Amino acid sequence: MDPFRRRTPCRRSMDQAAVRRSLYPHLGGNGTRGQGGSQSRRGLRPGSLAEPRRPWRSCNRYCNRQRLCRRSRPCRLERGFRADGRALGHQCQRLRSVLAQCQDPYAPQSRRVQETHRRHLAADGRISRAGDLSLKGTAVARRKDKIKLGAFLLFTGHHVAAWRHPKASVGTEFEHYLELARLAEAAKFDTIFFADGVAARIKDVEAASRNAHNGVYPFEPVTLLSALSSVTRNIGLIATASTSYSDPYNLARQFSSLDRLSGGRAGWNLVTSSDPDAAYNFGHETQILHSDRYERAEEFADVVLGLWDSWEDDAFLRDRQSGRYFDPAKLHRLNHSGRHFKIRGPLNIPRSPQGRPVVVQAGASEPGKELAARTAEAIFAAQITLEEATGFYADVKARLAKYGRSHEDLKILPGIFPTVGRTQSEAQEKFESLQELIQPEVGLNLISQLSGVDLRDFPLDGPVPENPPSTNAGKSRQALVLDLARRENLSIRQLYLRIAGARGHWQVVGTPNEIADALEERFENYGADGFNIMAPIMPGGLADFIELVVPELRRRGLFRHEYEGATLRENLGLKRPENRLAANGGAVAAE
């Protein structure tokens, strides 16, 4: 794409000496070399960032070709720098300050002005935890990858009162999920995703009796996805399973089976189960401590990943003539012995076409982010503001290097609750029609579940209590909800109205262009690699997003027209994992 395609006048507000000083601080104050003397361009070593003969040149020839403004301006394609504004080694921030004089040539006319900060690129050319850069009006090269989209399927819809809406399906039969899966696959979504819990949330029976999302699910997700695998061809199938209340060998078998049934489209969403009632269904007297849950999850993940490497890809010969069914040298026992588990292996299921299921994680606490950086290949995140999203993205991606991983090995997919209308008033009307159906008992119970704080004895129109007790449940979600209440100075009633749809995730109400603007802004500013779509009601909310927003994303070149491959890894842009046990040189081969 031509970097000066946009037909709007450029803006130059820096003189040539100022530009030279910004680009080349190692030179003298007037842009010439200091005490080191002059240096000919012919004498520069390849890759040197010393000043070329003309550190500033006119872009008239580009402007003439596109009939743009003919005034000279600093050229983005200057020797020694990449066209996306990154210096080959340093000077990145200084160059960006110069590029800010030109408008973004890639941005569509409808794109909102980028007003907040973005984490800029690290040693491997993606991001860094240091040095936020203001992007207001900055010319930033567009990302080369495309947005990933997942459909987070929750029966009736994600709004806490969706079940009361006349257009919401009951969502308790297989046919309902079949319709949604086919709808998402026809739109070329990357995945469908199911949450899960191992306890009915009926501590407050009165509130639970008024809420469809009370922990009672129509189906166990692995069973449901196994059925859907036979009627879909390309879309990924991600189910949630707990490390606190599951056995790693059985879980490895279940997801490996799903992966093979689907032809390599399975994913495991690893959770530690923050629901305090779950402990009582598995022989515990009290909830497992947050730190202990994550310690167990670390070992659990290691065991499952090791079991999935029990067999090499070509281990099964099935050679009738020689009588050899599998190659013993390509069988590997795990022989794990740890604090929580002692498992010999091997897994009694072969590897799948994508090697093993994709590992997804949703925690945003410090232990959760560290676990994700070490083991996860996708994160279902929950940040509301762009600043929070870019900070989380930068933080987690920066942790990957110490585990020998690259930024491409982990996709961050925050949830978004979009209410779409052809006009702003239509979108707002749809949203308000759901808000009016919220019952106070249900709203208070929702806050209690997300924050771990019982607010039933406080006035609804009073403030959220200061300094509530720390929870042993979901710490990151408690922080998110309470920070939202403080930041926006919300009463208890306003807080539950604010989170009734997205449950602490990002919520957007608007037209297709406005929602596409919001998604594009967060994607281009490295706040997300894609999004998990949480439709307000089912099936209408998902159908609206597909009909109205997806075409706009495609028009902007942000979303695919066809699947890239047959497996979930191929479509998410994840590499196929090597067999780590085989890579150890056969040290753990079966005896």
Coordinates of C-alpha atoms in Angstrom, one line a residue:
M1 CA 0.0 0.0 0.0
D2 CA 1.3 3.5 -0.9
P3 CA 2.2 5.2 2.4
F4 CA 0.8 8.6 1.2
R5 CA -2.5 7.4 -0.1
R6 CA -4.8 9.5 1.9
R7 CA -5.9 12.7 0.1
T8 CA -5.7 15.2 2.8
P9 CA -3.2 18.0 3.3
C10 CA -0.2 17.2 5.4
R11 CA 0.8 19.4 8.4
R12 CA 4.4 20.7 8.8
S13 CA 5.1 22.6 11.9
M14 CA 8.8 21.9 12.5
D15 CA 11.6 23.6 10.6
Q16 CA 14.4 21.6 9.0
A17 CA 16.9 22.2 11.9
A18 CA 14.3 21.1 14.5
V19 CA 13.7 17.9 12.5
R20 CA 17.4 17.2 12.3
R21 CA 17.8 17.7 16.0
S22 CA 15.0 15.3 16.7
L23 CA 16.2 12.7 14.3
Y24 CA 19.9 13.0 15.0
P25 CA 20.6 14.1 18.6
H26 CA 24.1 12.8 18.4
L27 CA 24.8 15.7 15.9
G28 CA 25.4 19.3 16.7
G29 CA 22.6 21.7 17.6
N30 CA 22.1 22.8 14.0
G31 CA 21.9 19.2 12.7
T32 CA 25.5 18.9 11.7
R33 CA 28.1 16.6 13.1
G34 CA 29.7 17.7 16.4
Q35 CA 33.2 17.2 17.6
G36 CA 33.6 13.9 15.7
G37 CA 34.0 15.9 12.4
S38 CA 32.3 15.2 9.2
Q39 CA 31.6 11.8 7.8
S40 CA 30.9 11.0 4.2
R41 CA 27.9 8.8 3.4
R42 CA 30.3 6.6 1.4
G43 CA 32.1 5.9 4.6
L44 CA 29.1 4.7 6.6
R45 CA 29.0 1.1 7.6
P46 CA 25.9 -0.8 6.6
G47 CA 23.1 -0.3 9.2
S48 CA 24.8 2.9 10.6
L49 CA 22.4 5.5 11.9
A50 CA 24.7 8.4 11.4
E51 CA 23.2 11.4 9.4
P52 CA 22.9 10.8 5.7
R53 CA 23.8 13.7 3.4
R54 CA 20.2 14.8 3.2
P55 CA 18.4 13.9 6.4
W56 CA 15.3 15.6 5.2
R57 CA 13.8 15.6 1.8
S58 CA 10.6 16.6 0.1
C59 CA 7.8 14.2 -0.5
N60 CA 6.5 16.2 -3.5
R61 CA 6.8 13.2 -5.9
Y62 CA 4.5 11.2 -3.7
C63 CA 2.1 14.1 -3.3
N64 CA 2.1 14.7 -7.1
R65 CA 1.2 11.2 -7.8
Q66 CA -1.7 11.2 -5.5
R67 CA -2.6 14.8 -6.0
L68 CA -1.9 15.6 -2.3
C69 CA -0.5 18.6 -0.7
R70 CA 2.7 19.8 -2.5
R71 CA 4.4 21.3 0.5
S72 CA 7.5 19.6 1.6
R73 CA 7.4 17.5 4.8
P74 CA 9.6 15.0 6.6
C75 CA 9.6 11.8 4.6
R76 CA 8.6 8.6 6.4
L77 CA 10.8 6.6 4.1
E78 CA 14.1 8.2 5.0
R79 CA 17.2 6.0 4.8
G80 CA 18.0 4.4 8.1
F81 CA 14.4 4.0 9.3
R82 CA 11.6 1.7 8.5
A83 CA 8.4 2.9 7.0
D84 CA 6.4 2.1 10.1
G85 CA 8.4 4.7 12.1
R86 CA 10.8 2.4 13.9
A87 CA 14.5 3.2 13.9
L88 CA 16.8 0.4 13.1
G89 CA 18.2 0.2 16.6
H90 CA 17.2 3.4 18.4
Q91 CA 15.7 6.8 17.9
C92 CA 12.2 5.3 17.7
Q93 CA 10.4 7.8 19.9
R94 CA 12.2 10.8 18.3
L95 CA 11.2 9.7 14.9
R96 CA 7.6 9.3 15.9
S97 CA 7.5 12.9 17.2
V98 CA 8.4 14.0 13.7
L99 CA 6.0 11.7 12.0
A100 CA 3.2 13.2 14.1
Q101 CA 3.3 16.2 11.7
C102 CA 1.6 14.1 9.1
Q103 CA -1.9 12.6 9.4
D104 CA -2.3 8.9 9.4
P105 CA -2.6 7.9 5.7
Y106 CA -4.1 4.5 6.5
A107 CA -7.0 5.5 8.7
P108 CA -10.5 5.4 7.2
Q109 CA -12.3 8.7 7.3
S110 CA -14.7 7.4 10.0
R111 CA -11.9 6.3 12.4
R112 CA -12.0 8.0 15.7
V113 CA -8.9 10.0 16.7
Q114 CA -6.5 7.9 18.8
E115 CA -6.4 9.8 22.1
T116 CA -4.6 7.5 24.6
H117 CA -1.3 5.8 25.0
R118 CA 0.2 2.8 23.3
R119 CA 3.1 0.6 24.4
H120 CA 5.7 0.8 21.8
L121 CA 7.8 -1.8 20.2
A122 CA 10.4 -4.0 21.9
A123 CA 13.7 -5.5 20.9
D124 CA 12.0 -8.1 18.7
G125 CA 10.0 -5.3 17.0
R126 CA 6.6 -5.6 18.7
I127 CA 6.1 -3.9 22.0
S128 CA 7.8 -2.8 25.2
R129 CA 6.8 -2.2 28.8
A130 CA 8.5 1.1 28.8
G131 CA 7.8 4.5 27.2
D132 CA 4.1 5.1 26.4
L133 CA 3.8 7.2 23.2
S134 CA 1.0 9.6 22.5
L135 CA -0.7 8.6 19.3
K136 CA -2.9 11.6 18.7
G137 CA -2.6 12.3 15.0
T138 CA 0.5 10.1 14.7
A139 CA 1.2 8.2 11.5
V140 CA 1.5 4.6 12.6
A141 CA 1.8 1.8 10.2
R142 CA -1.1 -0.6 10.2
R143 CA -0.7 -4.1 11.6
K144 CA -0.1 -6.8 9.0
D145 CA -2.1 -9.4 10.8
K146 CA -5.9 -9.5 11.0
I147 CA -8.4 -9.4 13.9
K148 CA -9.3 -12.8 15.4
L149 CA -12.9 -13.3 16.4
G150 CA -14.4 -15.7 18.8
A151 CA -18.1 -16.2 19.7
F152 CA -18.6 -16.6 23.4
L153 CA -21.8 -18.6 23.4
L154 CA -24.0 -18.4 26.6
F155 CA -27.5 -19.6 26.4
T156 CA -30.2 -16.8 26.2
G157 CA -27.4 -14.2 25.8
H158 CA -24.8 -12.5 28.0
H159 CA -27.0 -9.8 29.5
V160 CA -28.1 -10.9 33.0
A161 CA -31.7 -10.2 32.0
A162 CA -31.5 -11.6 28.5
W163 CA -33.7 -14.6 29.4
R164 CA -36.7 -12.2 30.0
H165 CA -36.4 -10.6 26.6
P166 CA -39.1 -11.8 24.1
K167 CA -36.5 -12.3 21.3
A168 CA -34.1 -14.4 23.3
S169 CA -34.0 -18.1 22.7
V170 CA -34.3 -20.5 25.7
G171 CA -31.0 -22.1 24.6
T172 CA -31.5 -25.4 26.4
E173 CA -31.6 -27.7 23.3
F174 CA -28.8 -28.9 21.1
E175 CA -30.5 -27.3 18.0
H176 CA -30.0 -23.9 19.5
Y177 CA -26.2 -24.4 19.7
L178 CA -26.1 -25.9 16.3
E179 CA -27.7 -22.8 14.9
L180 CA -25.2 -20.5 16.6
A181 CA -22.2 -22.6 15.6
R182 CA -23.2 -22.6 12.0
L183 CA -23.9 -18.9 12.1
A184 CA -20.4 -18.2 13.5
E185 CA -18.7 -20.5 11.1
A186 CA -20.4 -19.0 8.1
A187 CA -19.1 -15.6 9.2
K188 CA -15.5 -17.2 9.4
F189 CA -15.2 -16.7 13.2
D190 CA -12.0 -18.4 14.6
T191 CA -13.7 -20.1 17.5
I192 CA -16.8 -20.7 19.5
F193 CA -16.2 -20.8 23.3
F194 CA -18.1 -22.2 26.2
A195 CA -17.6 -21.2 29.8
D196 CA -18.3 -23.8 32.6
G197 CA -18.6 -24.2 36.3
V198 CA -18.8 -27.1 38.6
A199 CA -21.3 -25.7 41.1
A200 CA -24.8 -24.2 41.0
R201 CA -24.6 -20.7 42.3
I202 CA -27.6 -20.8 44.6
K203 CA -26.3 -19.4 47.8
D204 CA -28.9 -16.7 47.5
V205 CA -31.8 -18.8 46.4
E206 CA -34.2 -15.9 45.9
A207 CA -31.8 -14.1 43.5
A208 CA -30.8 -17.4 41.8
S209 CA -34.4 -18.2 41.1
R210 CA -34.7 -15.0 39.1
N211 CA -31.5 -15.5 37.0
A212 CA -30.8 -17.9 34.2
H213 CA -27.1 -17.5 34.7
N214 CA -27.1 -19.3 38.1
G215 CA -24.5 -22.0 37.4
V216 CA -26.9 -24.4 35.9
Y217 CA -25.8 -25.1 32.3
P218 CA -27.8 -27.1 29.6
F219 CA -24.7 -29.2 28.8
E220 CA -21.2 -30.0 29.9
P221 CA -19.1 -28.2 27.3
V222 CA -16.7 -31.0 26.1
T223 CA -19.7 -33.2 25.4
L224 CA -21.5 -30.4 23.6
L225 CA -18.5 -29.5 21.5
S226 CA -17.9 -33.2 20.6
A227 CA -21.4 -33.2 19.1
L228 CA -20.8 -29.9 17.3
S229 CA -17.5 -31.1 15.9
S230 CA -19.5 -33.5 13.6
V231 CA -21.5 -30.7 12.0
T232 CA -18.8 -28.0 11.6
R233 CA -15.6 -28.1 9.5
N234 CA -13.4 -25.1 10.3
I235 CA -14.4 -23.2 13.4
G236 CA -12.4 -23.8 16.6
L237 CA -14.1 -25.4 19.6
I238 CA -12.9 -24.2 23.0
A239 CA -14.3 -25.5 26.3
T240 CA -13.5 -24.5 29.9
A241 CA -12.2 -27.1 32.4
S242 CA -10.9 -26.6 36.0
T243 CA -7.5 -27.5 37.2
S244 CA -8.7 -27.4 40.8
Y245 CA -11.4 -30.0 40.5
S246 CA -10.3 -32.2 37.6
D247 CA -7.8 -35.0 37.1
P248 CA -5.0 -34.2 34.6
Y249 CA -5.0 -37.6 32.9
N250 CA -8.7 -37.6 32.3
L251 CA -8.7 -34.0 31.2
A252 CA -5.9 -34.7 28.7
R253 CA -7.8 -37.6 27.3
Q254 CA -11.1 -35.6 26.9
F255 CA -9.5 -32.7 25.1
S256 CA -7.2 -34.9 23.0
S257 CA -10.3 -36.9 21.9
L258 CA -12.1 -33.7 21.0
D259 CA -9.1 -32.5 19.1
R260 CA -9.0 -35.7 17.0
L261 CA -12.8 -35.8 16.5
S262 CA -12.7 -32.2 15.1
G263 CA -9.6 -32.7 13.0
G264 CA -7.4 -30.4 15.1
R265 CA -9.8 -27.6 16.2
A266 CA -10.0 -28.1 20.0
G267 CA -8.9 -25.6 22.7
W268 CA -8.8 -25.9 26.5
N269 CA -9.7 -22.9 28.6
L270 CA -7.7 -23.4 31.8
V271 CA -9.4 -22.0 34.9
T272 CA -8.7 -22.5 38.6
S273 CA -12.4 -22.2 39.6
S274 CA -13.0 -19.1 41.8
D275 CA -16.5 -20.2 42.8
P276 CA -16.4 -21.0 46.6
D277 CA -19.3 -23.4 46.3
A278 CA -17.3 -25.7 43.9
A279 CA -15.1 -27.0 46.7
Y280 CA -18.0 -28.6 48.5
N281 CA -18.7 -30.9 45.5
F282 CA -15.2 -32.4 45.6
G283 CA -14.6 -33.4 49.2
H284 CA -13.2 -30.1 50.5
E285 CA -14.3 -28.4 53.7
T286 CA -13.5 -24.9 52.4
Q287 CA -12.5 -23.2 49.2
I288 CA -8.9 -23.8 48.1
L289 CA -6.7 -20.7 48.6
H290 CA -6.0 -18.5 45.6
S291 CA -2.2 -19.1 45.8
D292 CA -2.7 -22.9 46.2
R293 CA -5.1 -23.0 43.2
Y294 CA -2.4 -21.4 41.0
E295 CA 0.3 -23.6 42.4
R296 CA -1.8 -26.6 41.5
A297 CA -2.6 -25.1 38.1
E298 CA 1.1 -24.7 37.2
E299 CA 1.8 -28.4 37.9
F300 CA -1.5 -29.5 36.3
A301 CA -0.7 -27.6 33.0
D302 CA 2.8 -29.2 32.9
V303 CA 1.3 -32.7 33.3
V304 CA -1.3 -32.2 30.7
L305 CA 1.1 -30.8 28.2
G306 CA 3.5 -33.6 28.9
L307 CA 0.8 -36.2 28.4
W308 CA -0.1 -34.7 25.0
D309 CA 3.5 -35.4 24.0
S310 CA 3.3 -39.1 24.8
W311 CA 3.4 -40.0 21.1
E312 CA 5.3 -38.6 18.2
D313 CA 3.3 -37.6 15.1
D314 CA 4.5 -40.7 13.1
A315 CA 4.6 -43.2 16.0
F316 CA 1.8 -45.3 14.7
L317 CA 3.1 -47.3 11.7
R318 CA 0.2 -49.7 11.3
D319 CA 2.4 -51.8 9.0
R320 CA 0.5 -55.0 8.2
Q321 CA 3.4 -56.6 6.3
S322 CA 5.9 -56.2 9.1
G323 CA 3.4 -56.6 11.9
R324 CA 4.5 -53.5 13.6
Y325 CA 1.6 -51.3 14.8
F326 CA 3.7 -48.5 16.4
D327 CA 7.3 -47.6 16.7
P328 CA 8.5 -48.1 20.3
A329 CA 11.2 -45.4 19.9
K330 CA 8.5 -42.8 19.4
L331 CA 6.6 -43.5 22.6
H332 CA 7.5 -41.4 25.6
R333 CA 6.5 -41.8 29.2
L334 CA 6.0 -38.7 31.3
N335 CA 7.1 -40.1 34.6
H336 CA 6.0 -37.0 36.5
S337 CA 6.3 -36.8 40.3
G338 CA 5.3 -33.5 42.0
R339 CA 3.6 -32.1 45.0
H340 CA 0.1 -32.6 43.6
F341 CA 0.4 -35.3 41.0
K342 CA 2.3 -38.5 40.4
I343 CA 1.6 -39.7 36.8
R344 CA 3.6 -42.2 34.8
G345 CA 1.9 -42.0 31.4
P346 CA 1.8 -42.4 28.5
L347 CA -1.5 -41.0 27.3
N348 CA -3.5 -43.6 25.5
I349 CA -4.6 -41.3 22.6
P350 CA -2.3 -40.3 19.7
R351 CA -1.5 -36.7 18.7
S352 CA -4.0 -34.8 16.7
P353 CA -3.5 -33.0 13.3
Q354 CA -2.6 -29.7 15.1
G355 CA -0.2 -31.5 17.5
R356 CA -2.3 -30.8 20.6
P357 CA -5.2 -28.6 21.7
V358 CA -4.7 -24.9 22.0
V359 CA -4.3 -23.8 25.6
V360 CA -6.3 -20.8 26.6
Q361 CA -6.3 -18.9 30.0
A362 CA -8.4 -16.2 31.5
G363 CA -6.6 -15.1 34.7
A364 CA -5.4 -11.5 35.1
S365 CA -3.9 -11.6 38.6
E366 CA -0.1 -11.7 38.9
P367 CA -0.1 -15.5 39.2
G368 CA -2.5 -15.7 36.3
K369 CA -0.5 -13.6 34.0
E370 CA 2.7 -15.5 34.8
L371 CA 0.9 -18.9 34.2
A372 CA -0.4 -17.5 30.9
A373 CA 3.0 -16.3 29.8
R374 CA 4.5 -19.7 30.5
T375 CA 1.8 -22.0 29.1
A376 CA -1.1 -20.3 27.3
E377 CA -1.5 -19.7 23.6
A378 CA -4.5 -17.4 24.0
I379 CA -5.9 -15.2 26.8
F380 CA -9.5 -14.3 27.2
A381 CA -8.9 -10.9 28.8
A382 CA -11.3 -8.4 30.5
Q383 CA -10.1 -4.8 30.3
I384 CA -12.5 -1.8 29.9
T385 CA -10.4 1.2 28.8
L386 CA -7.8 1.3 26.0
E387 CA -5.1 2.3 28.5
E388 CA -5.9 -0.8 30.6
A389 CA -5.9 -3.0 27.5
T390 CA -2.6 -1.8 26.1
G391 CA -1.0 -2.0 29.6
F392 CA -2.2 -5.6 30.0
Y393 CA -1.1 -6.5 26.5
A394 CA 2.3 -5.1 27.0
D395 CA 2.8 -6.6 30.4
V396 CA 1.9 -10.2 29.4
K397 CA 3.7 -10.1 26.1
A398 CA 6.9 -8.8 27.8
R399 CA 6.9 -11.8 30.1
L400 CA 7.1 -14.3 27.2
A401 CA 10.8 -13.9 26.5
K402 CA 12.0 -15.4 29.8
Y403 CA 10.2 -18.6 28.8
G404 CA 11.8 -18.7 25.4
R405 CA 8.6 -17.6 23.6
S406 CA 7.9 -14.9 21.0
H407 CA 5.0 -12.5 21.0
E408 CA 3.4 -14.4 18.1
D409 CA 3.0 -17.4 20.4
L410 CA 0.3 -15.8 22.5
K411 CA -3.0 -14.2 21.3
I412 CA -4.8 -11.8 23.5
L413 CA -8.6 -11.8 22.9
P414 CA -10.5 -9.5 25.3
G415 CA -14.3 -9.9 25.7
I416 CA -16.5 -7.3 24.2
F417 CA -20.3 -6.9 24.8
P418 CA -21.5 -5.1 21.6
T419 CA -25.1 -3.8 21.2
V420 CA -25.4 -2.9 17.5
G421 CA -28.0 -0.8 15.8
R422 CA -28.3 0.7 12.4
T423 CA -28.5 4.1 14.2
Q424 CA -27.2 5.2 17.5
S425 CA -30.8 5.6 18.8
E426 CA -31.7 2.0 17.7
A427 CA -28.6 0.6 19.5
Q428 CA -29.4 2.6 22.6
E429 CA -33.0 1.4 22.5
K430 CA -31.9 -2.2 22.3
F431 CA -29.6 -1.8 25.2
E432 CA -32.2 0.0 27.4
S433 CA -34.8 -2.6 26.7
L434 CA -32.5 -5.1 28.4
Q435 CA -31.5 -2.8 31.2
E436 CA -35.2 -2.3 32.2
L437 CA -35.5 -6.0 32.8
I438 CA -32.9 -6.2 35.5
Q439 CA -34.2 -7.1 39.0
P440 CA -32.4 -5.5 42.0
E441 CA -31.9 -8.9 43.7
V442 CA -30.2 -10.2 40.5
G443 CA -28.0 -7.1 40.2
L444 CA -26.8 -7.3 43.8
N445 CA -26.1 -11.0 43.5
L446 CA -24.1 -10.3 40.3
I447 CA -21.9 -7.8 42.2
S448 CA -21.4 -10.3 45.0
Q449 CA -20.3 -13.0 42.6
L450 CA -17.8 -10.8 40.7
S451 CA -16.4 -8.9 43.6
G452 CA -16.8 -11.3 46.5
V453 CA -18.5 -8.5 48.6
D454 CA -22.1 -9.0 49.9
L455 CA -23.8 -5.6 49.5
R456 CA -27.4 -6.7 50.4
D457 CA -27.3 -4.7 53.7
F458 CA -26.2 -1.4 52.0
P459 CA -28.6 1.1 50.4
L460 CA -28.9 0.6 46.6
D461 CA -28.4 4.3 45.8
G462 CA -25.5 4.7 48.2
P463 CA -21.8 4.4 47.4
V464 CA -19.9 1.1 47.1
P465 CA -18.1 0.6 50.4
E466 CA -14.5 1.7 50.6
N467 CA -11.8 -0.9 51.2
P468 CA -13.8 -4.1 51.0
P469 CA -12.2 -7.3 52.3
S470 CA -9.9 -9.1 50.0
T471 CA -11.5 -12.1 48.3
N472 CA -10.3 -15.7 47.9
A473 CA -12.3 -15.9 44.7
G474 CA -11.3 -14.0 41.5
K475 CA -8.9 -11.3 42.6
S476 CA -8.5 -9.7 39.2
R477 CA -12.3 -9.5 38.6
Q478 CA -12.8 -8.0 42.1
A479 CA -10.2 -5.3 41.3
L480 CA -11.8 -4.6 37.9
V481 CA -15.3 -4.2 39.3
L482 CA -14.3 -2.1 42.3
D483 CA -12.0 0.1 40.3
L484 CA -14.8 0.8 37.8
A485 CA -17.1 1.9 40.7
R486 CA -14.4 4.3 42.1
R487 CA -13.3 5.6 38.7
E488 CA -16.9 6.5 37.6
N489 CA -18.2 7.3 41.2
L490 CA -21.0 4.8 40.8
S491 CA -23.7 3.9 43.4
I492 CA -24.4 0.3 44.0
R493 CA -27.4 0.4 41.7
Q494 CA -25.4 2.2 39.0
L495 CA -22.6 -0.4 39.4
Y496 CA -24.9 -3.4 38.8
L497 CA -26.5 -1.6 35.8
R498 CA -23.1 -1.0 34.5
I499 CA -21.9 -4.6 34.6
A500 CA -25.2 -6.4 34.0
G501 CA -24.3 -7.0 30.4
A502 CA -20.6 -7.5 30.1
R503 CA -19.9 -8.6 33.7
G504 CA -16.8 -6.4 33.8
H505 CA -15.8 -6.9 30.2
W506 CA -15.7 -4.1 27.6
Q507 CA -19.2 -2.8 26.7
V508 CA -19.9 -0.8 23.5
V509 CA -23.3 0.5 22.3
G510 CA -23.4 2.0 18.8
T511 CA -23.7 1.8 15.1
P512 CA -21.6 -0.7 13.0
N513 CA -19.1 2.0 12.1
E514 CA -18.7 3.1 15.8
I515 CA -18.2 -0.5 16.9
A516 CA -15.8 -1.2 14.1
D517 CA -13.9 2.0 15.1
A518 CA -13.6 0.8 18.7
L519 CA -12.4 -2.6 17.6
E520 CA -9.9 -1.1 15.2
E521 CA -8.6 1.4 17.7
R522 CA -7.9 -1.3 20.3
F523 CA -6.4 -3.7 17.7
E524 CA -4.1 -1.1 16.0
N525 CA -2.9 0.2 19.3
Y526 CA -1.8 -3.3 20.5
G527 CA -4.5 -3.6 23.1
A528 CA -5.8 -6.9 21.5
D529 CA -5.1 -9.5 18.8
G530 CA -8.8 -10.2 18.5
F531 CA -12.0 -10.2 20.4
N532 CA -14.4 -12.6 22.1
I533 CA -17.9 -11.5 21.1
M534 CA -20.4 -11.6 24.0
A535 CA -23.7 -11.1 22.3
P536 CA -26.4 -9.4 24.5
I537 CA -29.1 -11.9 23.5
M538 CA -29.0 -15.1 21.5
P539 CA -29.3 -15.6 18.6
G540 CA -30.2 -12.0 17.6
G541 CA -27.3 -10.2 19.1
L542 CA -24.7 -12.5 17.4
A543 CA -26.6 -12.3 14.1
D544 CA -26.6 -8.4 14.3
F545 CA -22.9 -8.3 14.8
I546 CA -22.3 -10.7 11.9
E547 CA -24.7 -8.9 9.6
L548 CA -23.7 -5.3 10.4
V549 CA -20.1 -5.2 11.9
V550 CA -18.3 -8.0 10.2
P551 CA -18.7 -6.5 6.7
E552 CA -17.4 -3.2 7.9
L553 CA -14.3 -4.9 9.4
R554 CA -13.8 -6.7 6.1
R555 CA -14.2 -3.4 4.2
R556 CA -11.3 -2.0 6.3
G557 CA -9.1 -5.1 5.6
L558 CA -9.3 -6.1 9.3
F559 CA -11.0 -9.5 9.1
R560 CA -10.7 -12.5 6.8
H561 CA -12.9 -13.5 4.0
E562 CA -11.9 -17.2 4.1
Y563 CA -10.3 -19.5 6.7
E564 CA -6.5 -19.8 6.4
G565 CA -6.4 -23.5 7.2
A566 CA -8.2 -26.5 8.6
T567 CA -7.0 -26.4 12.2
L568 CA -7.5 -23.9 15.0
R569 CA -3.7 -23.2 15.2
E570 CA -3.6 -22.4 11.5
N571 CA -6.5 -19.9 11.7
L572 CA -5.2 -18.2 14.9
G573 CA -1.7 -17.9 13.4
L574 CA -0.1 -20.2 16.0
K575 CA 2.7 -22.5 15.1
R576 CA 2.4 -26.2 15.5
P577 CA 4.1 -27.3 18.7
E578 CA 7.0 -29.7 18.6
N579 CA 7.0 -32.8 20.8
R580 CA 9.0 -31.6 23.8
L581 CA 9.6 -35.1 25.1
A582 CA 11.0 -36.2 21.7
A583 CA 13.1 -33.1 21.6
N584 CA 14.8 -34.2 24.8
G585 CA 16.8 -36.8 22.8
G586 CA 14.8 -39.8 23.9
A587 CA 15.8 -39.4 27.5
V588 CA 12.3 -40.2 28.6
A589 CA 11.5 -42.8 26.0
A590 CA 9.5 -45.8 27.2
E591 CA 11.5 -48.5 28.8

